Amino acid sequence: MTNARKCFSASMLSLFIAGAGNLLYWPALAQTIDEAKTNGVTIAIANDPPLMTMNADGSPGGLGPEMDAAILAEAGITKYSAQVMEYGAMIPALQSKRATLSTSGALYIKPERCEAVLFSDPVSCNAEVLIVPATLADKLKTYKDIAEQGLKIGVCGGCYEQKLALAAGVTEDKIVVFPDATSGIKLLTDKRIDVYAHDSYTGAAMFKRLDPKEMRFVRLDDLKSCAAAGFNKDSSALRDAYNDGLRKIRANGKYIEILKKYNFDEGAHVENVTTEKLCAE
């Protein structure tokens, strides 16, 4: 899953606050199991279908929220709503207790994030992909290739791909941040960027919209990341209940059922991967 994906910054927090209206005046949301059972939970999601989206009726949908719902139900938590925000706003929202958890497919487990929030056990793993014009397909195999050729890359706001690009030497003026996957693909087809970067799941879904004669899908299997649900540091009991629910849906088959529903079978490959190990890398 995505993305998760992903990094955060003070600028992203300011964007989140600016768009949230009276959000800062809302009471803190449920952080304990009893509160969650009584009042429900609020899940932070991005506008990134089919991984996560807000349905027409205002309920959260997509792979991540559906997985969360199945996991939470095992813990006796059946009420939930969602807030849509950029990936970069999710950790600040968890820290300020304006969201109870980030959806299972949103944030990759990375050491710097482990300092800021609690993560559940890994829920899914993804490779990184690039979508590029056919003329560039044989010239781009790594992020370093993008930097060396001075190409313009599109990444989602607050996403891990932005960090990968910067680490490889891509200059900030060559990085274009898009608010959602669909907007990024439009930038690519409009030739405003040379490269579209995302996780393998969302990237594959977006590639289906394109003409394979004109665009190519470049998979970077050496770059693999695993996503999990994120929680406030004070919510260890709720995180533990989530982990217990995750173990139960893996045992009863619901986990694989949801992955297959969204054509994400590869996400089940989380063997020998632990949150502790990923936080220490």
Coordinates of N, CA and C in Angstrom, one line a residue, residues 8-101:
F8 N 6.3 14.0 6.6 CA 5.5 15.1 7.0 C 6.4 16.3 7.3
S9 N 5.8 17.5 7.3 CA 6.5 18.7 7.5 C 5.6 19.7 8.1
A10 N 6.3 20.8 8.6 CA 5.5 21.9 9.2 C 4.6 22.6 8.2
S11 N 5.1 22.6 7.0 CA 4.3 23.3 5.9 C 3.0 22.5 5.7
M12 N 3.2 21.1 5.7 CA 2.0 20.3 5.5 C 1.0 20.5 6.6
L13 N 1.5 20.6 7.8 CA 0.6 20.9 9.0 C -0.1 22.2 8.8
S14 N 0.6 23.2 8.4 CA -0.1 24.5 8.2 C -1.2 24.4 7.1
L15 N -1.0 23.6 6.1 CA -2.0 23.4 5.0 C -3.2 22.7 5.6
F16 N -2.9 21.7 6.5 CA -4.0 21.0 7.1 C -4.8 21.8 8.0
I17 N -4.2 22.7 8.8 CA -4.9 23.6 9.7 C -5.7 24.6 8.9
A18 N -5.1 25.1 7.8 CA -5.8 26.1 7.0 C -7.1 25.6 6.4
G19 N -7.0 24.3 6.0 CA -8.2 23.7 5.4 C -9.2 23.1 6.3
A20 N -8.8 23.0 7.6 CA -9.7 22.3 8.5 C -10.7 23.2 9.2
G21 N -10.7 24.5 8.9 CA -11.7 25.3 9.5 C -11.7 25.3 11.0
N22 N -12.8 24.9 11.6 CA -12.9 24.9 13.1 C -12.3 23.6 13.7
L23 N -11.6 22.9 12.9 CA -11.1 21.6 13.5 C -10.4 21.8 14.8
L24 N -9.6 22.8 14.9 CA -8.8 23.0 16.1 C -9.6 23.2 17.4
Y25 N -10.9 23.5 17.2 CA -11.8 23.7 18.3 C -12.6 22.5 18.7
W26 N -12.4 21.4 17.9 CA -13.2 20.2 18.2 C -12.5 19.5 19.5
P27 N -13.3 18.8 20.3 CA -12.8 18.1 21.4 C -11.9 17.0 20.9
A28 N -10.9 16.6 21.7 CA -10.0 15.5 21.3 C -10.9 14.2 21.1
L29 N -10.5 13.4 20.2 CA -11.3 12.2 19.8 C -10.9 11.0 20.7
A30 N -11.6 9.9 20.5 CA -11.4 8.7 21.3 C -10.0 8.2 21.2
Q31 N -9.4 7.9 22.3 CA -8.0 7.3 22.3 C -7.9 6.0 23.1
T32 N -8.9 5.7 23.9 CA -8.9 4.5 24.7 C -10.0 3.5 24.1
I33 N -9.9 2.3 24.5 CA -10.8 1.2 23.9 C -12.2 1.5 24.3
D34 N -12.4 1.9 25.6 CA -13.8 2.1 26.1 C -14.4 3.3 25.3
E35 N -13.6 4.4 25.2 CA -14.1 5.6 24.5 C -14.4 5.2 23.0
A36 N -13.6 4.4 22.4 CA -13.7 4.0 21.0 C -15.0 3.2 20.8
K37 N -15.3 2.3 21.8 CA -16.4 1.4 21.7 C -17.7 2.2 21.8
T38 N -17.7 3.3 22.7 CA -18.8 4.1 23.0 C -19.1 5.1 21.9
N39 N -18.0 5.9 21.6 CA -18.1 7.0 20.7 C -17.6 6.8 19.3
G40 N -17.0 5.7 19.0 CA -16.4 5.4 17.7 C -15.0 6.1 17.6
V41 N -14.4 5.9 16.4 CA -13.1 6.5 16.1 C -13.2 7.3 14.8
T42 N -12.2 8.1 14.7 CA -12.0 8.9 13.5 C -10.7 8.5 12.8
I43 N -10.8 8.1 11.5 CA -9.7 7.6 10.8 C -9.2 8.6 9.8
A44 N -7.9 8.9 9.8 CA -7.3 9.8 8.9 C -7.1 9.1 7.5
I45 N -7.6 9.6 6.5 CA -7.4 9.0 5.1 C -7.0 10.1 4.2
A46 N -6.5 9.7 3.0 CA -6.1 10.6 2.0 C -7.1 10.3 0.8
N47 N -7.2 11.2 -0.1 CA -8.0 11.0 -1.3 C -7.1 10.2 -2.3
D48 N -7.1 8.9 -2.2 CA -6.2 8.1 -3.0 C -6.9 6.8 -3.3
P49 N -8.0 6.8 -4.1 CA -8.6 5.6 -4.5 C -7.7 4.7 -5.4
P50 N -7.9 3.4 -5.4 CA -8.8 2.6 -4.6 C -8.3 2.3 -3.2
L51 N -7.2 2.8 -2.9 CA -6.6 2.5 -1.5 C -7.5 3.1 -0.4
M52 N -7.9 4.4 -0.6 CA -8.8 5.0 0.4 C -9.5 6.2 -0.3
T53 N -10.8 6.3 0.1 CA -11.6 7.4 -0.5 C -12.7 7.7 0.5
M54 N -13.4 8.8 0.2 CA -14.7 9.1 0.9 C -15.8 8.8 0.0
N55 N -16.7 7.9 0.5 CA -17.9 7.5 -0.3 C -18.8 8.7 -0.4
A56 N -19.8 8.6 -1.3 CA -20.8 9.6 -1.6 C -21.6 9.9 -0.3
D57 N -21.8 8.8 0.5 CA -22.6 9.0 1.7 C -21.8 9.5 2.9
G58 N -20.5 9.9 2.7 CA -19.7 10.4 3.7 C -19.0 9.4 4.5
S59 N -19.1 8.1 4.2 CA -18.4 7.1 4.9 C -17.0 6.8 4.2
P60 N -16.0 6.4 5.0 CA -14.8 6.0 4.4 C -14.8 4.7 3.6
G61 N -14.2 4.7 2.5 CA -14.2 3.5 1.7 C -12.8 3.2 1.1
G62 N -12.7 2.1 0.4 CA -11.4 1.7 -0.2 C -10.7 0.6 0.7
L63 N -9.6 0.1 0.2 CA -8.9 -1.0 0.8 C -8.6 -0.7 2.3
G64 N -7.9 0.4 2.5 CA -7.5 0.7 3.9 C -8.6 0.8 4.9
P65 N -9.6 1.6 4.6 CA -10.7 1.7 5.6 C -11.5 0.4 5.8
E66 N -11.7 -0.4 4.7 CA -12.4 -1.6 4.8 C -11.6 -2.6 5.7
M67 N -10.3 -2.6 5.5 CA -9.4 -3.4 6.4 C -9.5 -2.9 7.8
D68 N -9.5 -1.6 8.0 CA -9.6 -1.1 9.4 C -10.9 -1.5 10.0
A69 N -12.0 -1.4 9.3 CA -13.3 -1.7 9.8 C -13.4 -3.2 10.3
A70 N -12.8 -4.1 9.5 CA -12.8 -5.5 9.9 C -12.0 -5.7 11.1
I71 N -10.8 -5.1 11.2 CA -9.9 -5.2 12.4 C -10.6 -4.6 13.6
L72 N -11.1 -3.4 13.5 CA -11.8 -2.8 14.7 C -13.0 -3.5 15.2
A73 N -13.7 -4.2 14.3 CA -14.9 -4.9 14.7 C -14.5 -6.1 15.6
E74 N -13.3 -6.6 15.4 CA -12.9 -7.7 16.2 C -12.6 -7.2 17.6
A75 N -12.3 -5.9 17.8 CA -12.1 -5.3 19.1 C -13.4 -4.7 19.7
G76 N -14.5 -4.9 19.0 CA -15.8 -4.4 19.5 C -16.0 -3.0 19.2
I77 N -15.2 -2.4 18.2 CA -15.4 -1.0 17.8 C -16.1 -1.0 16.4
T78 N -17.3 -0.5 16.4 CA -18.1 -0.6 15.2 C -18.5 0.7 14.6
K79 N -18.2 1.8 15.3 CA -18.5 3.2 14.9 C -17.3 3.8 14.4
Y80 N -17.3 4.4 13.2 CA -16.1 5.1 12.7 C -16.5 6.1 11.6
S81 N -15.7 7.1 11.5 CA -15.9 8.1 10.5 C -14.5 8.4 10.0
A82 N -14.4 9.4 9.1 CA -13.0 9.7 8.5 C -12.9 11.1 8.3
Q83 N -11.6 11.6 8.3 CA -11.2 12.9 7.9 C -10.3 12.8 6.7
V84 N -10.5 13.5 5.6 CA -9.6 13.4 4.5 C -8.6 14.5 4.6
M85 N -7.3 14.1 4.4 CA -6.2 15.1 4.5 C -5.0 14.6 3.7
E86 N -4.1 15.4 3.5 CA -2.9 15.0 2.8 C -2.1 14.0 3.7
Y87 N -1.3 13.2 3.1 CA -0.5 12.3 3.9 C 0.4 13.0 4.9
G88 N 0.9 14.1 4.5 CA 1.8 14.9 5.4 C 1.1 15.4 6.7
A89 N -0.2 15.5 6.6 CA -1.0 16.0 7.8 C -1.4 14.9 8.8
M90 N -1.2 13.7 8.4 CA -1.7 12.6 9.3 C -1.0 12.5 10.6
I91 N 0.3 12.5 10.6 CA 1.0 12.4 11.9 C 0.7 13.6 12.8
P92 N 0.7 14.9 12.3 CA 0.3 15.9 13.2 C -1.1 15.7 13.7
A93 N -2.0 15.2 12.9 CA -3.4 15.0 13.4 C -3.4 13.9 14.5
L94 N -2.6 12.9 14.4 CA -2.6 11.9 15.4 C -2.0 12.4 16.7
Q95 N -0.9 13.2 16.5 CA -0.2 13.8 17.7 C -1.2 14.8 18.5
S96 N -2.0 15.5 17.7 CA -2.9 16.4 18.4 C -4.2 15.8 18.8
K97 N -4.3 14.5 18.5 CA -5.5 13.7 18.8 C -6.8 14.2 18.1
R98 N -6.6 14.7 16.9 CA -7.7 15.1 16.0 C -8.1 14.0 15.1
A99 N -7.3 12.9 15.1 CA -7.7 11.6 14.5 C -7.3 10.5 15.4
T100 N -8.1 9.5 15.5 CA -7.7 8.4 16.4 C -6.7 7.5 15.8
L101 N -6.7 7.2 14.5 CA -5.7 6.4 13.8 C -5.7 6.9 12.4

